[in-house]
PDB file of C-alpha atoms in Angstrom:
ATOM      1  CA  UNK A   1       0.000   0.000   0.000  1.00 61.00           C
ATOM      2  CA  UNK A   2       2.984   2.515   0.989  1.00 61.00           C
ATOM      3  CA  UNK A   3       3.946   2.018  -2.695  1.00 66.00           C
ATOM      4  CA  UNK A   4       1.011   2.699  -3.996  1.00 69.00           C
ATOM      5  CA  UNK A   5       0.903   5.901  -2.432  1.00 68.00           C
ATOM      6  CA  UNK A   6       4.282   6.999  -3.333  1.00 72.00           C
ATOM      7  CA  UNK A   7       3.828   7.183  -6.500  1.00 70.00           C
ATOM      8  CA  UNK A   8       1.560  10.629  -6.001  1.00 79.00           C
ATOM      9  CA  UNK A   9       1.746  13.927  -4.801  1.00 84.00           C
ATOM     10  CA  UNK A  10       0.320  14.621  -0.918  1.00 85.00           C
ATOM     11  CA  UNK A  11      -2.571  16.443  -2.212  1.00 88.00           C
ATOM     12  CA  UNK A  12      -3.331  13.290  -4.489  1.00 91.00           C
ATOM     13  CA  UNK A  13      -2.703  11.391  -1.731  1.00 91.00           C
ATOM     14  CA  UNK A  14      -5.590  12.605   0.179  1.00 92.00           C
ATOM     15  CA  UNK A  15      -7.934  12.865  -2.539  1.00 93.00           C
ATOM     16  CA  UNK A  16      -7.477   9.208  -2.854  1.00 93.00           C
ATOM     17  CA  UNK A  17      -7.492   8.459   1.020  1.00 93.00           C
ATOM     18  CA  UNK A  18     -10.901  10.070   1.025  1.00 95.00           C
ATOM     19  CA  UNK A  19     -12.280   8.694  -1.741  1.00 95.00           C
ATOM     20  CA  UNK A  20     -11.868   5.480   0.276  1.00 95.00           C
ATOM     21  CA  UNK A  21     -13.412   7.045   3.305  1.00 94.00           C
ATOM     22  CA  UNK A  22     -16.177   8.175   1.492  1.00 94.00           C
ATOM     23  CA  UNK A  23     -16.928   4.750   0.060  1.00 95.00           C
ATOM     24  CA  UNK A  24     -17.000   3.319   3.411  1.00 94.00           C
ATOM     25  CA  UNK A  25     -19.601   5.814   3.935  1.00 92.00           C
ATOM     26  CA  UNK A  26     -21.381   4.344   0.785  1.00 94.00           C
ATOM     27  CA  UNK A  27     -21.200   1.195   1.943  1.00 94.00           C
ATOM     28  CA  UNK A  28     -22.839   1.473   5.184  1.00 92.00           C
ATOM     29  CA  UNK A  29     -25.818   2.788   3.628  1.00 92.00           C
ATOM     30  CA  UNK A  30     -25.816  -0.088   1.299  1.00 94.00           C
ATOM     31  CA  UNK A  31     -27.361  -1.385   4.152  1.00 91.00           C
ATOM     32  CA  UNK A  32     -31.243  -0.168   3.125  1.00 90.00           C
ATOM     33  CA  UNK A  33     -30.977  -2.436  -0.402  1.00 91.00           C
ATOM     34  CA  UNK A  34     -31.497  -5.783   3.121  1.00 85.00           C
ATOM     35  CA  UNK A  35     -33.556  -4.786   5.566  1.00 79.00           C
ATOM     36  CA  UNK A  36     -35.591  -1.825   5.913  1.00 75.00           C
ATOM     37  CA  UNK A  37     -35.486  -1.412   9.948  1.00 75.00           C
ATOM     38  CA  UNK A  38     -32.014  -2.115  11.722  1.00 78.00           C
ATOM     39  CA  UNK A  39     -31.463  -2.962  15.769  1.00 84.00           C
ATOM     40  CA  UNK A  40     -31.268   0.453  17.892  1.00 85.00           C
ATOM     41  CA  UNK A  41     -28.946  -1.675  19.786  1.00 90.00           C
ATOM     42  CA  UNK A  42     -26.654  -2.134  17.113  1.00 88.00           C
ATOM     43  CA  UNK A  43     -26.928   1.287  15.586  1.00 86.00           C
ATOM     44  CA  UNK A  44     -25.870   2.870  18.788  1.00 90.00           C
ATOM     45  CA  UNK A  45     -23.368   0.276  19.289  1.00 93.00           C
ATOM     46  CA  UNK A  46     -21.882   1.605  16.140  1.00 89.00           C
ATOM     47  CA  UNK A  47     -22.227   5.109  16.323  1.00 88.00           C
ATOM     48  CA  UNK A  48     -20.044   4.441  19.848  1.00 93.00           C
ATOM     49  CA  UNK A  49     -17.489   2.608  18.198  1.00 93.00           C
ATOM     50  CA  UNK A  50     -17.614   5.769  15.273  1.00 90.00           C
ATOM     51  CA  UNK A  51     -17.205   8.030  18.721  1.00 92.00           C
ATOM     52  CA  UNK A  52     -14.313   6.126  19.851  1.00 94.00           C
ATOM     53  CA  UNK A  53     -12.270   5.896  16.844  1.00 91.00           C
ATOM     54  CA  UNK A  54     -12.511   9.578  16.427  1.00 90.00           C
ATOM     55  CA  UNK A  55     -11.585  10.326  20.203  1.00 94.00           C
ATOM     56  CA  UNK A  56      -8.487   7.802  19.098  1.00 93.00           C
ATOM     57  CA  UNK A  57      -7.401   9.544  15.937  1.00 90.00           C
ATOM     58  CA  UNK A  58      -7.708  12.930  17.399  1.00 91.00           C
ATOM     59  CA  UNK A  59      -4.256  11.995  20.108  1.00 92.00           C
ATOM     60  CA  UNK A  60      -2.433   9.587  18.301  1.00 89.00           C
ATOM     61  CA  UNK A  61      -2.872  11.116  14.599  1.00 87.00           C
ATOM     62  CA  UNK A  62      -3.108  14.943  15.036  1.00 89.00           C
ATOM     63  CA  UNK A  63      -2.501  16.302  18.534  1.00 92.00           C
ATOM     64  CA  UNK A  64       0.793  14.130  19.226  1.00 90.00           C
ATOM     65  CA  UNK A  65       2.295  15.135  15.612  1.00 88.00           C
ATOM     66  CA  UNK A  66       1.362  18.486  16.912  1.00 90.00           C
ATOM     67  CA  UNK A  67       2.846  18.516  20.072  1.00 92.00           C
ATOM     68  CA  UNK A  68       6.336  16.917  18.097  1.00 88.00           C
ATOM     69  CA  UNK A  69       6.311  19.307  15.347  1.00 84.00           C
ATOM     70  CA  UNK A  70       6.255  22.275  17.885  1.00 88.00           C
ATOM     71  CA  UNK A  71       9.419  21.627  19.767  1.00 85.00           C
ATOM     72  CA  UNK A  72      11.522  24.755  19.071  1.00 83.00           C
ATOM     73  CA  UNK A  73       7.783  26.689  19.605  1.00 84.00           C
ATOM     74  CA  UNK A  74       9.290  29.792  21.271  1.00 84.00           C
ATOM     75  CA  UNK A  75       6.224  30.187  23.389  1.00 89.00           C
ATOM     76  CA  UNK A  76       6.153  26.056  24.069  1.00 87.00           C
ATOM     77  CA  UNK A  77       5.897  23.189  22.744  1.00 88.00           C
ATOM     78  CA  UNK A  78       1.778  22.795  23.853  1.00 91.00           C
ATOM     79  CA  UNK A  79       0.712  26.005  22.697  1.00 94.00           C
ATOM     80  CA  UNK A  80       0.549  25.428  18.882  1.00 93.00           C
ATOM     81  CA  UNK A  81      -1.859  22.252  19.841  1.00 94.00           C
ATOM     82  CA  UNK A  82      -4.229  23.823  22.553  1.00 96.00           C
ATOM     83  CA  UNK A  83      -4.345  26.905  20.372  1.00 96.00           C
ATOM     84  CA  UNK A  84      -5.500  24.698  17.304  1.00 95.00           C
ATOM     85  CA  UNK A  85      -7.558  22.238  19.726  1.00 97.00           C
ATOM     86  CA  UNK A  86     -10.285  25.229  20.832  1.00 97.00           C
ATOM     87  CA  UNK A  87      -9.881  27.342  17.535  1.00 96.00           C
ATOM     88  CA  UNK A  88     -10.841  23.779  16.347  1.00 94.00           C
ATOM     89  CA  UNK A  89     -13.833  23.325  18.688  1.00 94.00           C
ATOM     90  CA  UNK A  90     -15.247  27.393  18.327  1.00 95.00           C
ATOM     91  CA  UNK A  91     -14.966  26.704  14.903  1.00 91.00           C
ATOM     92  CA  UNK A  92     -17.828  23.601  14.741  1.00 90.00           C
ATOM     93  CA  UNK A  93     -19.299  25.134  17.453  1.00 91.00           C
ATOM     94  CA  UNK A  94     -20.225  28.243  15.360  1.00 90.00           C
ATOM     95  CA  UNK A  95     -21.232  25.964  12.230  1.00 86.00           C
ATOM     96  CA  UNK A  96     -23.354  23.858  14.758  1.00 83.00           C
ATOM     97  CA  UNK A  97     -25.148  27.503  15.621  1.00 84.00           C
ATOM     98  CA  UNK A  98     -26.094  28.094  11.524  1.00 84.00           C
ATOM     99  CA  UNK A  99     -26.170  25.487   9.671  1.00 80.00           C
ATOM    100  CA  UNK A 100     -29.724  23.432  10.316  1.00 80.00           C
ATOM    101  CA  UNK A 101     -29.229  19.919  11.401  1.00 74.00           C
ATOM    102  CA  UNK A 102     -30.563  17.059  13.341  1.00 73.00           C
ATOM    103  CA  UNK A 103     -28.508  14.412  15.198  1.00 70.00           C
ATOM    104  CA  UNK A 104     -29.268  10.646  14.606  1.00 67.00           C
ATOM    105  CA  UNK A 105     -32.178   9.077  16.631  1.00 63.00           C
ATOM    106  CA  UNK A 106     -33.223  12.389  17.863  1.00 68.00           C
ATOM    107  CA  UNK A 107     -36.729  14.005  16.915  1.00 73.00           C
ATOM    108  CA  UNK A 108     -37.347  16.396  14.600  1.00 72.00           C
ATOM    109  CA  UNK A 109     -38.803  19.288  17.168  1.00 73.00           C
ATOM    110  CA  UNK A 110     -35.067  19.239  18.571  1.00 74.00           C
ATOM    111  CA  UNK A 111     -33.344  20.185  15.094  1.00 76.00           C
ATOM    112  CA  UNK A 112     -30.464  22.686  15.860  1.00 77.00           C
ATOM    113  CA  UNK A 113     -29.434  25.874  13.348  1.00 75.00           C
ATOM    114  CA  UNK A 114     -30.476  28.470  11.264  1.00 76.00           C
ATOM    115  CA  UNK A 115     -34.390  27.686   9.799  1.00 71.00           C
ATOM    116  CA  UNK A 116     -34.020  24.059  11.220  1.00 68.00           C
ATOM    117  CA  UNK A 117     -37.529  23.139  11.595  1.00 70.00           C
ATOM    118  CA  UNK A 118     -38.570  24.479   8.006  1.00 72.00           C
ATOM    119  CA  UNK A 119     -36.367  21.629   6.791  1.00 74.00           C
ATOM    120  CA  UNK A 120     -36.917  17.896   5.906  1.00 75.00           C
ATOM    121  CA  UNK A 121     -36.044  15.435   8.015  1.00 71.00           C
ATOM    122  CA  UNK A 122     -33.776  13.613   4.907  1.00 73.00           C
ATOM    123  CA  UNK A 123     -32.272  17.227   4.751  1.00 76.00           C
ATOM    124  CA  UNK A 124     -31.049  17.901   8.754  1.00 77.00           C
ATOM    125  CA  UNK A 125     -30.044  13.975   8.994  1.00 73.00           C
ATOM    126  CA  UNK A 126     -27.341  14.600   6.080  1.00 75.00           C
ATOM    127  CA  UNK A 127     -26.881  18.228   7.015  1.00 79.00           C
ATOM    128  CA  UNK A 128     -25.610  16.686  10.467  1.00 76.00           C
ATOM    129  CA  UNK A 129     -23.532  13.692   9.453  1.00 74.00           C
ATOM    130  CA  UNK A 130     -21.936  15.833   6.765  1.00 78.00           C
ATOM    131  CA  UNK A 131     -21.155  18.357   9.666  1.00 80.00           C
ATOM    132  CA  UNK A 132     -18.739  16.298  11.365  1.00 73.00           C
ATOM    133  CA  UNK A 133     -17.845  14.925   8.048  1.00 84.00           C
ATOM    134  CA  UNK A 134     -15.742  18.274   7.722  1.00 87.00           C
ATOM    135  CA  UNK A 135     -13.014  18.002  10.326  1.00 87.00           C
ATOM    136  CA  UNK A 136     -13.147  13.945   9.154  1.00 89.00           C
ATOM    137  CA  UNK A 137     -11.477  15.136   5.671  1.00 91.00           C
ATOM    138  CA  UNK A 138      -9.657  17.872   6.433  1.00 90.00           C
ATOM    139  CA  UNK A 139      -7.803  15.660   9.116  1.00 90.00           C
ATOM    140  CA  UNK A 140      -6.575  13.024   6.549  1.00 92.00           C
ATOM    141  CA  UNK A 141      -5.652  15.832   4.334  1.00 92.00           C
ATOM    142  CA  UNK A 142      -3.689  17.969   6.983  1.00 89.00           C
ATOM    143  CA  UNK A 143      -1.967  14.397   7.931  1.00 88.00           C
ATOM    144  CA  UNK A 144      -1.264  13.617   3.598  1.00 90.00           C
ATOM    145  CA  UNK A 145      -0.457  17.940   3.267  1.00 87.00           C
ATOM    146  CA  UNK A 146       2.730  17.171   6.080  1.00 82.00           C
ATOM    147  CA  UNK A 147       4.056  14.909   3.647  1.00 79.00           C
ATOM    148  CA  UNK A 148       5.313  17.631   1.353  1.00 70.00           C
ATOM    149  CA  UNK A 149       8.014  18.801   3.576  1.00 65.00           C
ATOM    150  CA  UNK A 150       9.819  15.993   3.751  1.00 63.00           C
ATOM    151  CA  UNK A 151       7.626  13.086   4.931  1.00 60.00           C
ATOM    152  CA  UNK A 152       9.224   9.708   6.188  1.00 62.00           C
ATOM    153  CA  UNK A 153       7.749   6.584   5.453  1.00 66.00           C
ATOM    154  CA  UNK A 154       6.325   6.044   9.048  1.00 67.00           C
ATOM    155  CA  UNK A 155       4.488   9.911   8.661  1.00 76.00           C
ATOM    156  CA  UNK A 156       3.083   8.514   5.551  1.00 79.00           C
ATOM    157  CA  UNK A 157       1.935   4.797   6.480  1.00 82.00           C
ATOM    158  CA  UNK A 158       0.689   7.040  10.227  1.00 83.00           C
ATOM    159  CA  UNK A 159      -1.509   8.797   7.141  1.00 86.00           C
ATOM    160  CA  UNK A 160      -2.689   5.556   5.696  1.00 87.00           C
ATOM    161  CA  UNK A 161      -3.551   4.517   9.012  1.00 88.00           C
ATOM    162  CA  UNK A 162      -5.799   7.932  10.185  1.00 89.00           C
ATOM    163  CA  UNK A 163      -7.514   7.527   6.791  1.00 91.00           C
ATOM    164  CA  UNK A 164      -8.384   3.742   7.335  1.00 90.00           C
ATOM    165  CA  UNK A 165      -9.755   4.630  11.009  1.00 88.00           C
ATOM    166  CA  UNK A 166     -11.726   7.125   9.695  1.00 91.00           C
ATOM    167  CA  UNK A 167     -13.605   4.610   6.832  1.00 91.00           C
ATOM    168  CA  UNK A 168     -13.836   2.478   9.428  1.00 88.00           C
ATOM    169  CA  UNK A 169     -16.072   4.662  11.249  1.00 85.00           C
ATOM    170  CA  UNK A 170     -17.739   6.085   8.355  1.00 89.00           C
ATOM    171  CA  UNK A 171     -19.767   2.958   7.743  1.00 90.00           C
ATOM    172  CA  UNK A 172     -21.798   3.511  10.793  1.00 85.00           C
ATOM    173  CA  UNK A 173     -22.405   7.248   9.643  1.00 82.00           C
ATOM    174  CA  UNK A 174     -24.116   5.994   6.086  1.00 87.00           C
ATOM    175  CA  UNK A 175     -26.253   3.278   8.709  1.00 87.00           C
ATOM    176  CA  UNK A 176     -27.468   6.190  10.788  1.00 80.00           C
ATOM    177  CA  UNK A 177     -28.240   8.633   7.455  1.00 80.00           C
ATOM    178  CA  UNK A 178     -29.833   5.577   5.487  1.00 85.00           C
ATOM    179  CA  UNK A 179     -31.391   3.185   7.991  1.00 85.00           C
ATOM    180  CA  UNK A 180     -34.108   6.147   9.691  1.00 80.00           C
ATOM    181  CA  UNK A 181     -35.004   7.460   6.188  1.00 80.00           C
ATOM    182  CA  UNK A 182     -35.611   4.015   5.121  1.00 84.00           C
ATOM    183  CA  UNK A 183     -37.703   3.114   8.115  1.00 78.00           C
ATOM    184  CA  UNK A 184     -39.671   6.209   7.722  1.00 76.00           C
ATOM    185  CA  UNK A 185     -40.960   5.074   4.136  1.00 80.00           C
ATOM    186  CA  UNK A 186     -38.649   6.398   1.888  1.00 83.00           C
ATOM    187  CA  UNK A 187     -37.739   4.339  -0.959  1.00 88.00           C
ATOM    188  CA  UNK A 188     -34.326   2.145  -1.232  1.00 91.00           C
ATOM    189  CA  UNK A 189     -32.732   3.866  -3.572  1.00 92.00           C
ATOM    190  CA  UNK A 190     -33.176   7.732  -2.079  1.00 88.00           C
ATOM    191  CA  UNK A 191     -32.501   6.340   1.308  1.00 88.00           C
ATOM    192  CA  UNK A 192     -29.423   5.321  -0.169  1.00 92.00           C
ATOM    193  CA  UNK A 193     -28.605   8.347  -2.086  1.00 89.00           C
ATOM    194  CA  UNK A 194     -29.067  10.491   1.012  1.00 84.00           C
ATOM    195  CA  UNK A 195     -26.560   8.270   3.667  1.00 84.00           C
ATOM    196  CA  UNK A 196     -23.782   8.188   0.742  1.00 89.00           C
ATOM    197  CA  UNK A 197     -24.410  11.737  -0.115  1.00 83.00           C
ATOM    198  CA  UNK A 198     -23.061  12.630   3.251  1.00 78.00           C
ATOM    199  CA  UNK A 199     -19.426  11.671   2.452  1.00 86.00           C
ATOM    200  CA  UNK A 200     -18.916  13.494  -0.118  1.00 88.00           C
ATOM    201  CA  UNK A 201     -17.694  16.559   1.425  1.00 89.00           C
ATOM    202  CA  UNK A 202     -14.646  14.584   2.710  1.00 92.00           C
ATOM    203  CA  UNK A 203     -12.478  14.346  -0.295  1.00 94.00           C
ATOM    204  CA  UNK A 204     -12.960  17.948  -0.734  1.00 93.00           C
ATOM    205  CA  UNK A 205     -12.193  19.489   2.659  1.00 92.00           C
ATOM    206  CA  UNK A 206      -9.585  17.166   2.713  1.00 94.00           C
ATOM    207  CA  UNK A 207      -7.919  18.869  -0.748  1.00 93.00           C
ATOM    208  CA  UNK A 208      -8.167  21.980   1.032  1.00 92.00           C
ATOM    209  CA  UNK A 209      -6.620  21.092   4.176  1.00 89.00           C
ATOM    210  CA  UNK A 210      -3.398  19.219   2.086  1.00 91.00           C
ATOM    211  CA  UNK A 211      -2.919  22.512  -0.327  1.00 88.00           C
ATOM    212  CA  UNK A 212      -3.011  24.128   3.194  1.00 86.00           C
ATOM    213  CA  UNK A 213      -0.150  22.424   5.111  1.00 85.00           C
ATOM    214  CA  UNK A 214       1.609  21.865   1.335  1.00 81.00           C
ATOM    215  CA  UNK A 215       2.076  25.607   0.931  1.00 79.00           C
ATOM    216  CA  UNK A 216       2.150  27.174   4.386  1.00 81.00           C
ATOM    217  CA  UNK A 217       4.670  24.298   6.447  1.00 78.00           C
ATOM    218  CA  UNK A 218       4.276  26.450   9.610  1.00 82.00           C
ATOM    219  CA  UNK A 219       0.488  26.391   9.557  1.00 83.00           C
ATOM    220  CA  UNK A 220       1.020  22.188   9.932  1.00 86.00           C
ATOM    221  CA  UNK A 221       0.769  22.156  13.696  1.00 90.00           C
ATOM    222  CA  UNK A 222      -2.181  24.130  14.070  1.00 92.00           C
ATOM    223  CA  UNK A 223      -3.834  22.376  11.528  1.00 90.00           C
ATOM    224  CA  UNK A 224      -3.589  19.182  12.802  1.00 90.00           C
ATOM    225  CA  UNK A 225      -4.509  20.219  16.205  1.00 94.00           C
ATOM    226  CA  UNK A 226      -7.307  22.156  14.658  1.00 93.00           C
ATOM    227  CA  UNK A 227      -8.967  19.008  12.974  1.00 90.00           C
ATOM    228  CA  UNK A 228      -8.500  17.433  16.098  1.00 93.00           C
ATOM    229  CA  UNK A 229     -10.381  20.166  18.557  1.00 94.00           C
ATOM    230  CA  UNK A 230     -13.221  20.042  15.340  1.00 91.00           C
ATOM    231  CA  UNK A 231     -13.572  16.407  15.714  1.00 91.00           C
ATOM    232  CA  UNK A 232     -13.749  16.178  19.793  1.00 94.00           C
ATOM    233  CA  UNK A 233     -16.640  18.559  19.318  1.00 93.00           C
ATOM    234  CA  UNK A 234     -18.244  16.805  17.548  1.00 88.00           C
ATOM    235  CA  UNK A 235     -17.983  13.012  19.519  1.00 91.00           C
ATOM    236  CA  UNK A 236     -18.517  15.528  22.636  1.00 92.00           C
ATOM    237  CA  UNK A 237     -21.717  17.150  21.297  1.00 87.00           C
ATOM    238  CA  UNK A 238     -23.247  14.673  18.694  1.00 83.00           C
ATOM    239  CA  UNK A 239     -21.595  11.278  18.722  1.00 87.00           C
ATOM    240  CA  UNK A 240     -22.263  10.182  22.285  1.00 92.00           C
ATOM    241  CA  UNK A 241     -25.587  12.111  22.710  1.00 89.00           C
ATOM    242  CA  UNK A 242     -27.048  10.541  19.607  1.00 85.00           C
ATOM    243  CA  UNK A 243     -25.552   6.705  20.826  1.00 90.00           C
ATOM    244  CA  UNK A 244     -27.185   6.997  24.387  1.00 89.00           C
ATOM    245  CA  UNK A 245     -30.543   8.779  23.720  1.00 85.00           C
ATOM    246  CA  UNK A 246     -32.341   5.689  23.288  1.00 84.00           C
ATOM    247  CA  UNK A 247     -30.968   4.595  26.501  1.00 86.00           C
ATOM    248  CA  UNK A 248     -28.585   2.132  25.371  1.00 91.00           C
ATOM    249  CA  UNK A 249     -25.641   3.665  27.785  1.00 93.00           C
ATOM    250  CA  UNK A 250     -23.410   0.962  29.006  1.00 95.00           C
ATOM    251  CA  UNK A 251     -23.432  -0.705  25.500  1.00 95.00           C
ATOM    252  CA  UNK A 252     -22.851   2.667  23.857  1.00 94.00           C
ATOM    253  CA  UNK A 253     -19.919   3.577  26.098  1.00 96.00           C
ATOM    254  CA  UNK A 254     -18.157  -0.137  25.832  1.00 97.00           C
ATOM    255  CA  UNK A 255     -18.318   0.322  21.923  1.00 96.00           C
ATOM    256  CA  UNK A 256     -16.883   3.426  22.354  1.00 96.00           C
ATOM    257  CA  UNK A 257     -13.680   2.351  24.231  1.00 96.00           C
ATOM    258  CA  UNK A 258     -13.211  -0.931  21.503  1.00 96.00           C
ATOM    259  CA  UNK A 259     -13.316   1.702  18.645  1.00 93.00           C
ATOM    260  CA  UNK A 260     -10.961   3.646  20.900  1.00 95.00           C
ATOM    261  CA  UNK A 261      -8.376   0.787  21.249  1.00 95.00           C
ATOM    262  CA  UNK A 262      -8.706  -0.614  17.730  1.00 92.00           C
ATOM    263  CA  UNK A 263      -7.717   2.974  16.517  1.00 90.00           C
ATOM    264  CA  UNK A 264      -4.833   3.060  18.769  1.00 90.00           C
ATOM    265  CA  UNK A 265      -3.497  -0.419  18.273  1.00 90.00           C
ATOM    266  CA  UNK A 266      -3.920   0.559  14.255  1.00 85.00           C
ATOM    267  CA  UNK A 267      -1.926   4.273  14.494  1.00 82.00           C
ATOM    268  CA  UNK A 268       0.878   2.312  16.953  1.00 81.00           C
ATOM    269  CA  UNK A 269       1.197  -0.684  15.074  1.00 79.00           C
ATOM    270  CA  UNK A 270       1.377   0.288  11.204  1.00 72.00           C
ATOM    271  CA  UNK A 271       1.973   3.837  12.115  1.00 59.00           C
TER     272      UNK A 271
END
């Protein structure tokens, strides 16, 4: 695979790494085409596991780069990463504020943003996995971007490996898009359409974060510690919210700490 890779530029890189993770998303919502109604266990199992992996990637494949790429920070090593960690977090916390969304298994009265409830339900259900989609790419491309300066072999199979734990938790994010449109009556094939459609902004944020990092090498730190304040918002605010709400805690929360080690024996081993 690391030879396979090699053979492009970072920014190519990503586009390709996201590509992937947006298939994953695909995939998941491939899931309406079987059944019609899936377990609430199992979805919030999943959407746990999705929480975990994130809370994973977020040390292991964006603040601790951080942290080493800020050595000779004049201020201090930390500060380039908990500078980038809240702008990260103010940042989705403002987009949370305006843009209209609803968080899986939650009703539609408690939509969030700007106009919420004159929307669909189809609409806020993509609107809010394609929310948290954002950080998702421009994390793999910040991590793919680094590589331009210089990237080792281990910084580019640790890239690989961010990119693979994010498809793996992408497939429960097409389930939870698809699977509630599908119950509610609407036909296989938009049902699909809708939980795929909610990938798709992942290959492009995560162009924009590798041209980022590729042009401007002392923006990498912040960057990466950026994605990773984005993406603890959202776990924080949506993830675990949406995976207990039906009351499924205790499973929730276990399937949250297997996604969490499976993400961290995957960045320590192959990265």
């Amino acid at each position: 695979m690391l030879e396979f890779f090699q053979d492009f530029n970072p920014v190519m890189q990503a586009l390709i790494a996201t590509i992937f993770t947006w298939g994953m998303t695909a995939l998941g919502a491939t899931l309406v085409f079987a059944t019609k109604t899936i377990n609430q266990k199992l979805l919030d199992s999943m959407l746990g596991f999705a929480g975990g992996v994130m809370i994973a990637a977020s040390y292991w494949s964006l603040l601790a780069p951080a942290i080493e790429s800020s050595k000779d920070n004049a201020i201090g090593s930390w500060f380039p990463a908990a500078f980038g960690f809240m702008l990260g977090g103010v940042f989705l916390w403002g987009i949370d504020k305006i843009l209209p969304h609803l968080h899986p298994n939650a009703k539609v009265q408690t939509a969030e943003g700007f106009a919420a409830k004159k929307q669909k339900r189809s609409t806020l259900l993509v609107l809010a996995i394609t929310l948290h989609n954002i950080p998702e790419g421009l994390a793999v491309g910040i991590a793919f971007g680094a590589l331009a300066n210089g990237g080792t072999e281990a910084a580019l199979a640790g890239a690989i490996t961010l990119a693979i734990g994010i498809g793996i938790q992408n497939f429960p994010e097409g389930v939870a898009v698809a699977m509630p449109l599908r119950g509610e009556g609407m036909s296989r094939r938009k049902s699909f359409f809708y939980g795929q459609f909610s990938g798709m902004v992942e290959p492009m944020a995560a162009v924009i974060g590798a041209f980022a990092v590729s042009f401007f090498e002392p923006l990498l730190p912040y960057a990466l510690s950026f994605a990773a304040g984005a993406m603890i918002f959202v776990v924080a605010e949506e993830v675990i919210p949406s995976s207990q709400e039906q009351g499924n805690k205790d499973l929730a929360s276990m399937s949250l700490m297997i996604g969490f080690v499976l993400m961290m024996i995957l960045d320590v081993a192959l990265g």
